């Protein structure tokens, strides 16, 4: 499976109006605060790994903390990575464990996400602290469907009044580090 | 707070009979499988730290996985350590995260524990895979009570027919590494 993903900057009030007109379903809203860690024995930027504590607050539910490890790309074409994630009960204890082992918080990405569903795509309106407002259009696809799904995403983007050639391929973490750097 | 703890080898059937006669309350039973990890950037045996995944099955409840970090002694007298522990939802994912980061399983301690309460002490009958049967007598104490609590533990041990001068100060992990080494 491949993940087709388009991300561009977007003015949310304008986009929300268009999504309503198009009949998009609001699925859920969620606040995510991600803390990315540095390792004491590796430079993750060089090894292409990531270690993250995600604190997630659904609009209508209890906060959840997750620990995630992303390994380097194992398959370049599909951007496949080894990824392991588990829910953790006590986020302070988890931060204490990482600190004790010599891992250090490197950057925090704080965002409010509103999820919509339309024409089989997941559309996410992200407000990212320090970066601004974005829209992401996503769908999973087999290799044979890749081109069609990608064209569908471009079409959907243009229906909400945005251009695919403004596409941003850098992660929010990467954008933030560039701003701060 | 100090923890007064006495551990000796014990024949469980004999000890259980004595505990029944003394009116000890059976509190709970639990299976614990502890996997201790090595670090890629430190030798925990030298730094006096430990990183452990504990998989715990109560006799009457769902299995729970915990991640625990123990730092070096910060206070020699009371054996105080920095310790952080959290329940983790997915133990396979947790093992995958540690593996991805370069931590490796070093030793596993597998034990069945039966807990009793008697005269303010916690009495634990431990059956440890590869090591055999033990009894532990424990109670927390202020500095001023230390001597009395320690004498009480020795007295309790003698009531169940055992001698405090057979005391084992090495952890089960230490005993196992000595056996395997």
CSV table of C-alpha atoms in Angstrom, one decimal:
chain,number,residue,atom,x,y,z
A,1,UNK,CA,0.0,0.0,0.0
A,2,UNK,CA,1.1,3.5,-0.8
A,3,UNK,CA,-0.1,6.7,0.8
A,4,UNK,CA,-1.0,9.5,-1.6
A,5,UNK,CA,-0.7,12.7,0.3
A,6,UNK,CA,-1.0,16.3,-0.8
A,7,UNK,CA,-0.3,19.2,1.6
A,8,UNK,CA,-0.6,22.9,0.9
A,9,UNK,CA,-1.1,26.1,2.8
A,10,UNK,CA,-4.7,27.0,3.2
A,11,UNK,CA,-6.9,29.7,4.6
A,12,UNK,CA,-9.2,27.6,6.8
A,13,UNK,CA,-12.4,29.7,6.9
A,14,UNK,CA,-12.4,29.8,3.1
A,15,UNK,CA,-11.7,26.0,2.8
A,16,UNK,CA,-14.3,25.1,5.4
A,17,UNK,CA,-17.0,27.0,3.4
A,18,UNK,CA,-16.1,25.1,0.2
A,19,UNK,CA,-16.0,21.7,2.1
A,20,UNK,CA,-19.5,22.4,3.4
A,21,UNK,CA,-20.7,23.3,-0.1
A,22,UNK,CA,-19.1,20.0,-1.4
A,23,UNK,CA,-20.9,18.0,1.3
A,24,UNK,CA,-17.8,16.8,3.1
A,25,UNK,CA,-18.4,15.0,6.4
A,26,UNK,CA,-16.8,16.3,9.5
A,27,UNK,CA,-15.3,13.2,11.1
A,28,UNK,CA,-13.5,14.4,14.2
A,29,UNK,CA,-11.2,17.1,15.7
A,30,UNK,CA,-8.1,16.5,17.7
A,31,UNK,CA,-5.2,18.4,19.3
A,32,UNK,CA,-1.8,16.8,19.0
A,33,UNK,CA,1.3,17.9,20.8
A,34,UNK,CA,4.4,15.9,19.5
A,35,UNK,CA,7.7,16.0,21.2
A,36,UNK,CA,10.6,14.7,19.1
A,37,UNK,CA,13.7,13.4,20.9
A,38,UNK,CA,17.3,13.3,20.1
A,39,UNK,CA,19.3,10.2,20.9
A,40,UNK,CA,22.5,10.1,23.0
A,41,UNK,CA,24.1,7.6,20.6
A,42,UNK,CA,22.8,8.5,17.1
A,43,UNK,CA,22.0,11.6,15.1
A,44,UNK,CA,18.5,10.9,14.0
A,45,UNK,CA,18.6,13.5,11.3
A,46,UNK,CA,21.4,11.5,9.7
A,47,UNK,CA,20.1,8.0,10.4
A,48,UNK,CA,16.6,9.1,9.2
A,49,UNK,CA,14.9,7.8,12.4
A,50,UNK,CA,12.5,9.5,14.8
A,51,UNK,CA,11.4,9.0,18.4
A,52,UNK,CA,8.3,10.9,19.4
A,53,UNK,CA,5.9,11.3,22.4
A,54,UNK,CA,2.5,12.3,21.1
A,55,UNK,CA,0.0,13.7,23.5
A,56,UNK,CA,-3.4,13.6,21.8
A,57,UNK,CA,-6.6,15.2,22.9
A,58,UNK,CA,-9.8,14.3,21.0
A,59,UNK,CA,-12.4,17.0,21.0
A,60,UNK,CA,-14.7,14.6,22.8
A,61,UNK,CA,-12.6,12.2,24.8
A,62,UNK,CA,-9.8,11.5,27.2
A,63,UNK,CA,-6.2,12.5,26.4
A,64,UNK,CA,-4.0,9.7,25.1
A,65,UNK,CA,-0.2,9.5,25.1
A,66,UNK,CA,1.7,7.4,22.5
A,67,UNK,CA,5.3,6.6,22.0
A,68,UNK,CA,6.4,6.1,18.4
A,69,UNK,CA,9.6,5.0,16.8
A,70,UNK,CA,10.1,5.4,13.1
A,71,UNK,CA,13.0,3.7,11.5
A,72,UNK,CA,14.8,4.6,8.3
A,73,UNK,CA,13.1,4.0,4.9
A,74,UNK,CA,13.2,0.3,4.1
A,75,UNK,CA,11.6,0.8,0.7
A,76,UNK,CA,12.3,4.0,-1.1
A,77,UNK,CA,9.5,3.8,-3.7
A,78,UNK,CA,6.6,3.5,-1.3
A,79,UNK,CA,8.3,5.4,1.5
A,80,UNK,CA,7.9,2.4,3.8
A,81,UNK,CA,9.4,2.6,7.2
A,82,UNK,CA,9.7,0.3,10.2
A,83,UNK,CA,7.3,1.9,12.7
A,84,UNK,CA,6.3,0.9,16.2
A,85,UNK,CA,3.8,2.7,18.3
A,86,UNK,CA,2.1,2.0,21.6
A,87,UNK,CA,-0.2,3.9,24.0
A,88,UNK,CA,1.5,4.7,27.3
A,89,UNK,CA,-0.4,5.4,30.5
A,90,UNK,CA,1.8,7.9,32.2
A,91,UNK,CA,3.4,10.6,30.0
A,92,UNK,CA,5.5,12.1,32.8
A,93,UNK,CA,7.0,8.7,33.7
A,94,UNK,CA,7.7,8.1,30.0
A,95,UNK,CA,9.5,11.5,29.7
A,96,UNK,CA,11.4,10.5,32.9
A,97,UNK,CA,12.5,7.2,31.4
A,98,UNK,CA,13.7,8.8,28.1
A,99,UNK,CA,15.5,11.5,30.2
A,100,UNK,CA,17.2,8.9,32.4
A,101,UNK,CA,18.4,7.0,29.3
A,102,UNK,CA,19.9,10.2,27.9
A,103,UNK,CA,17.4,11.1,25.2
A,104,UNK,CA,16.6,14.8,25.0
A,105,UNK,CA,13.5,16.7,23.7
A,106,UNK,CA,14.6,18.4,20.4
A,107,UNK,CA,11.5,20.0,19.0
A,108,UNK,CA,7.8,20.2,19.7
A,109,UNK,CA,5.1,20.3,17.0
A,110,UNK,CA,1.7,21.5,18.3
A,111,UNK,CA,-1.3,21.3,16.0
A,112,UNK,CA,-5.1,21.3,16.0
A,113,UNK,CA,-6.5,18.9,13.4
A,114,UNK,CA,-10.0,18.8,11.9
A,115,UNK,CA,-10.7,15.7,9.9
A,116,UNK,CA,-13.2,15.5,7.0
A,117,UNK,CA,-14.2,12.7,4.7
A,118,UNK,CA,-15.0,13.4,1.0
A,119,UNK,CA,-15.0,11.1,-2.1
A,120,UNK,CA,-13.0,8.5,-0.3
A,121,UNK,CA,-10.3,10.9,0.8
A,122,UNK,CA,-9.4,12.1,4.2
A,123,UNK,CA,-9.1,15.8,4.3
A,124,UNK,CA,-7.3,17.4,7.3
A,125,UNK,CA,-7.3,21.0,8.3
A,126,UNK,CA,-4.2,21.5,10.4
A,127,UNK,CA,-3.4,24.6,12.4
A,128,UNK,CA,0.2,24.3,13.4
A,129,UNK,CA,1.7,26.5,16.1
A,130,UNK,CA,4.4,28.8,14.6
A,131,UNK,CA,3.6,27.7,11.0
A,132,UNK,CA,0.0,28.6,10.3
A,133,UNK,CA,-2.8,26.8,8.5
A,134,UNK,CA,-2.6,23.8,6.1
A,135,UNK,CA,-4.8,21.3,4.3
A,136,UNK,CA,-3.8,17.7,3.7
A,137,UNK,CA,-5.6,15.4,1.3
A,138,UNK,CA,-4.9,11.7,1.7
A,139,UNK,CA,-5.8,8.3,0.5
A,140,UNK,CA,-4.2,4.9,0.5
A,141,UNK,CA,-3.7,3.3,-2.9
A,142,UNK,CA,-2.3,0.1,-4.6
A,143,UNK,CA,0.4,0.6,-7.1
A,144,UNK,CA,-2.0,0.3,-10.0
A,145,UNK,CA,-4.3,3.0,-8.6
A,146,UNK,CA,-1.5,5.4,-7.8
A,147,UNK,CA,-1.9,7.8,-10.7
A,148,UNK,CA,-5.7,7.9,-10.5
A,149,UNK,CA,-5.7,8.5,-6.8
A,150,UNK,CA,-3.1,11.2,-7.2
A,151,UNK,CA,-5.2,12.9,-9.9
A,152,UNK,CA,-8.3,12.7,-7.7
A,153,UNK,CA,-6.5,14.4,-4.9
A,154,UNK,CA,-5.3,17.2,-7.2
A,155,UNK,CA,-8.9,17.6,-8.5
A,156,UNK,CA,-10.3,17.7,-5.0
A,157,UNK,CA,-7.8,20.4,-4.0
A,158,UNK,CA,-8.8,22.5,-7.0
A,159,UNK,CA,-12.5,22.1,-6.0
A,160,UNK,CA,-11.7,23.8,-2.6
A,161,UNK,CA,-9.9,26.5,-4.6
A,162,UNK,CA,-6.2,25.5,-4.1
A,163,UNK,CA,-3.4,24.5,-6.4
A,164,UNK,CA,-1.4,21.3,-6.2
A,165,UNK,CA,1.7,23.0,-7.5
A,166,UNK,CA,2.0,24.8,-4.2
A,167,UNK,CA,2.5,21.3,-2.6
A,168,UNK,CA,4.8,21.2,0.5
A,169,UNK,CA,6.8,18.0,0.8
A,170,UNK,CA,8.5,18.8,4.1
A,171,UNK,CA,7.0,17.5,7.4
A,172,UNK,CA,5.8,20.0,10.0
A,173,UNK,CA,8.8,19.1,12.1
A,174,UNK,CA,11.1,19.9,9.1
A,175,UNK,CA,9.3,23.2,8.5
A,176,UNK,CA,9.6,24.2,12.1
A,177,UNK,CA,13.3,23.3,12.3
A,178,UNK,CA,13.8,25.4,9.2
A,179,UNK,CA,12.0,28.4,10.8
A,180,UNK,CA,13.8,28.1,14.1
A,181,UNK,CA,17.1,27.2,12.5
B,1,UNK,CA,11.3,6.1,53.8
B,2,UNK,CA,13.4,3.0,53.9
B,3,UNK,CA,12.5,-0.4,52.7
B,4,UNK,CA,13.5,-3.2,55.1
B,5,UNK,CA,13.7,-6.4,53.1
B,6,UNK,CA,14.8,-9.9,54.0
B,7,UNK,CA,15.2,-12.6,51.4
B,8,UNK,CA,16.1,-16.3,52.0
B,9,UNK,CA,15.7,-19.6,50.2
B,10,UNK,CA,12.6,-21.4,51.4
B,11,UNK,CA,10.7,-24.6,50.8
B,12,UNK,CA,7.2,-23.3,49.9
B,13,UNK,CA,5.0,-26.2,51.0
B,14,UNK,CA,6.6,-26.0,54.5
B,15,UNK,CA,6.4,-22.2,54.7
B,16,UNK,CA,2.8,-22.1,53.5
B,17,UNK,CA,1.7,-24.4,56.3
B,18,UNK,CA,3.4,-22.1,58.9
B,19,UNK,CA,1.8,-19.0,57.3
B,20,UNK,CA,-1.6,-20.7,57.6
B,21,UNK,CA,-1.0,-21.6,61.3
B,22,UNK,CA,0.1,-18.0,61.9
B,23,UNK,CA,-3.0,-16.6,60.3
B,24,UNK,CA,-1.4,-14.8,57.4
B,25,UNK,CA,-3.8,-13.4,54.8
B,26,UNK,CA,-3.3,-14.4,51.3
B,27,UNK,CA,-3.4,-11.1,49.4
B,28,UNK,CA,-2.9,-12.0,45.7
B,29,UNK,CA,-0.9,-14.1,43.3
B,30,UNK,CA,0.9,-12.9,40.2
B,31,UNK,CA,3.2,-14.1,37.4
B,32,UNK,CA,5.9,-11.7,36.4
B,33,UNK,CA,8.2,-12.0,33.4
B,34,UNK,CA,10.9,-9.3,33.4
B,35,UNK,CA,13.1,-8.7,30.4
B,36,UNK,CA,16.1,-6.6,31.2
B,37,UNK,CA,17.7,-4.6,28.4
B,38,UNK,CA,21.3,-3.6,27.5
B,39,UNK,CA,21.8,-0.1,26.2
B,40,UNK,CA,23.7,0.7,23.0
B,41,UNK,CA,25.6,3.6,24.6
B,42,UNK,CA,26.1,2.6,28.2
B,43,UNK,CA,27.0,-0.5,30.2
B,44,UNK,CA,24.2,-0.6,32.7
B,45,UNK,CA,26.1,-3.0,35.0
B,46,UNK,CA,28.7,-0.2,35.3
B,47,UNK,CA,26.4,2.8,35.5
B,48,UNK,CA,24.1,0.9,37.9
B,49,UNK,CA,21.0,1.5,35.9
B,50,UNK,CA,18.3,-0.8,34.6
B,51,UNK,CA,15.7,-0.8,31.8
B,52,UNK,CA,13.1,-3.4,32.1
B,53,UNK,CA,9.9,-4.6,30.4
B,54,UNK,CA,7.7,-6.4,32.9
B,55,UNK,CA,4.8,-8.5,31.7
B,56,UNK,CA,2.5,-9.1,34.7
B,57,UNK,CA,-0.4,-11.5,34.9
B,58,UNK,CA,-2.5,-11.3,38.1
B,59,UNK,CA,-4.2,-14.6,39.0
B,60,UNK,CA,-7.5,-12.9,38.5
B,61,UNK,CA,-7.1,-10.2,35.9
B,62,UNK,CA,-5.8,-9.0,32.6
B,63,UNK,CA,-2.1,-9.0,31.8
B,64,UNK,CA,-0.3,-5.7,32.1
B,65,UNK,CA,3.0,-4.5,30.6
B,66,UNK,CA,5.1,-2.0,32.3
B,67,UNK,CA,8.3,-0.1,31.2
B,68,UNK,CA,10.6,0.7,34.1
B,69,UNK,CA,13.8,2.7,34.2
B,70,UNK,CA,15.9,2.6,37.4
B,71,UNK,CA,18.7,5.1,37.7
B,72,UNK,CA,21.9,4.8,39.8
B,73,UNK,CA,21.7,5.2,43.6
B,74,UNK,CA,21.2,8.9,44.6
B,75,UNK,CA,21.3,8.2,48.3
B,76,UNK,CA,23.5,5.4,49.4
B,77,UNK,CA,22.0,4.9,52.9
B,78,UNK,CA,18.4,4.4,52.0
B,79,UNK,CA,19.2,2.8,48.6
B,80,UNK,CA,17.1,5.6,46.9
B,81,UNK,CA,17.1,5.5,43.1
B,82,UNK,CA,15.5,7.6,40.5
B,83,UNK,CA,12.8,5.3,39.2
B,84,UNK,CA,10.2,5.9,36.4
B,85,UNK,CA,7.5,3.4,35.5
B,86,UNK,CA,4.5,3.4,33.2
B,87,UNK,CA,2.0,1.0,31.9
B,88,UNK,CA,2.3,0.4,28.2
B,89,UNK,CA,-0.6,-0.9,26.0
B,90,UNK,CA,1.3,-2.9,23.4
B,91,UNK,CA,4.3,-4.9,24.5
B,92,UNK,CA,5.3,-6.1,21.0
B,93,UNK,CA,5.4,-2.5,19.8
B,94,UNK,CA,7.4,-1.5,22.9
B,95,UNK,CA,9.9,-4.3,22.2
B,96,UNK,CA,10.0,-3.1,18.6
B,97,UNK,CA,10.8,0.5,19.7
B,98,UNK,CA,13.6,-0.6,22.0
B,99,UNK,CA,15.0,-2.9,19.3
B,100,UNK,CA,14.8,-0.1,16.7
B,101,UNK,CA,16.8,2.2,19.1
B,102,UNK,CA,19.5,-0.4,19.6
B,103,UNK,CA,18.6,-1.7,23.0
B,104,UNK,CA,18.9,-5.5,23.3
B,105,UNK,CA,17.3,-8.0,25.7
B,106,UNK,CA,20.0,-9.1,28.1
B,107,UNK,CA,18.3,-11.4,30.6
B,108,UNK,CA,14.8,-12.6,31.5
B,109,UNK,CA,13.6,-13.2,35.1
B,110,UNK,CA,10.4,-15.3,35.3
B,111,UNK,CA,8.7,-15.7,38.6
B,112,UNK,CA,5.4,-16.7,40.2
B,113,UNK,CA,4.7,-14.6,43.3
B,114,UNK,CA,2.2,-15.2,46.1
B,115,UNK,CA,1.7,-12.3,48.5
B,116,UNK,CA,0.6,-12.6,52.1
B,117,UNK,CA,0.1,-10.0,54.8
B,118,UNK,CA,1.1,-10.6,58.4
B,119,UNK,CA,1.8,-8.3,61.3
B,120,UNK,CA,2.2,-5.3,59.0
B,121,UNK,CA,4.7,-7.1,56.8
B,122,UNK,CA,4.3,-8.2,53.2
B,123,UNK,CA,5.5,-11.8,52.8
B,124,UNK,CA,6.1,-13.0,49.3
B,125,UNK,CA,6.7,-16.5,48.2
B,126,UNK,CA,8.6,-16.4,44.9
B,127,UNK,CA,9.2,-19.3,42.5
B,128,UNK,CA,11.9,-18.1,40.1
B,129,UNK,CA,12.6,-20.0,36.9
B,130,UNK,CA,16.1,-21.4,37.0
B,131,UNK,CA,16.7,-20.4,40.7
B,132,UNK,CA,14.1,-22.1,42.8
B,133,UNK,CA,11.9,-21.0,45.8
B,134,UNK,CA,12.4,-17.9,48.0
B,135,UNK,CA,10.6,-16.0,50.7
B,136,UNK,CA,10.8,-12.2,51.0
B,137,UNK,CA,9.7,-10.3,54.1
B,138,UNK,CA,9.2,-6.5,53.6
B,139,UNK,CA,8.1,-3.4,55.3
B,140,UNK,CA,8.6,0.3,54.8
B,141,UNK,CA,10.1,2.2,57.8
B,142,UNK,CA,11.2,5.6,58.9
B,143,UNK,CA,14.8,5.9,60.0
B,144,UNK,CA,13.8,5.9,63.7
B,145,UNK,CA,11.9,2.6,63.3
B,146,UNK,CA,14.6,0.9,61.1
B,147,UNK,CA,16.0,-1.3,63.9
B,148,UNK,CA,12.6,-2.4,65.3
B,149,UNK,CA,11.2,-3.2,61.8
B,150,UNK,CA,14.4,-5.2,60.9
B,151,UNK,CA,14.1,-7.2,64.2
B,152,UNK,CA,10.4,-7.8,63.5
B,153,UNK,CA,11.3,-9.2,60.1
B,154,UNK,CA,14.0,-11.5,61.6
B,155,UNK,CA,11.5,-12.7,64.2
B,156,UNK,CA,8.8,-13.4,61.6
B,157,UNK,CA,11.3,-15.3,59.5
B,158,UNK,CA,12.1,-17.5,62.5
B,159,UNK,CA,8.4,-18.1,63.1
B,160,UNK,CA,8.1,-19.6,59.7
B,161,UNK,CA,11.2,-21.8,60.5
B,162,UNK,CA,13.9,-19.9,58.6
B,163,UNK,CA,17.1,-18.1,59.6
B,164,UNK,CA,18.0,-14.5,58.8
B,165,UNK,CA,21.7,-15.3,58.5
B,166,UNK,CA,20.9,-17.2,55.3
B,167,UNK,CA,19.9,-13.8,53.9
B,168,UNK,CA,20.5,-13.3,50.1
B,169,UNK,CA,21.3,-9.7,49.2
B,170,UNK,CA,21.7,-10.3,45.5
B,171,UNK,CA,18.7,-9.5,43.1
B,172,UNK,CA,17.1,-12.4,41.2
B,173,UNK,CA,18.7,-10.9,38.1
B,174,UNK,CA,22.1,-10.9,39.7
B,175,UNK,CA,21.6,-14.5,40.9
B,176,UNK,CA,20.6,-15.6,37.4
B,177,UNK,CA,23.5,-13.8,35.7
B,178,UNK,CA,25.8,-15.6,38.2
B,179,UNK,CA,24.3,-19.0,37.4
B,180,UNK,CA,24.4,-18.4,33.6
B,181,UNK,CA,27.8,-16.6,33.7
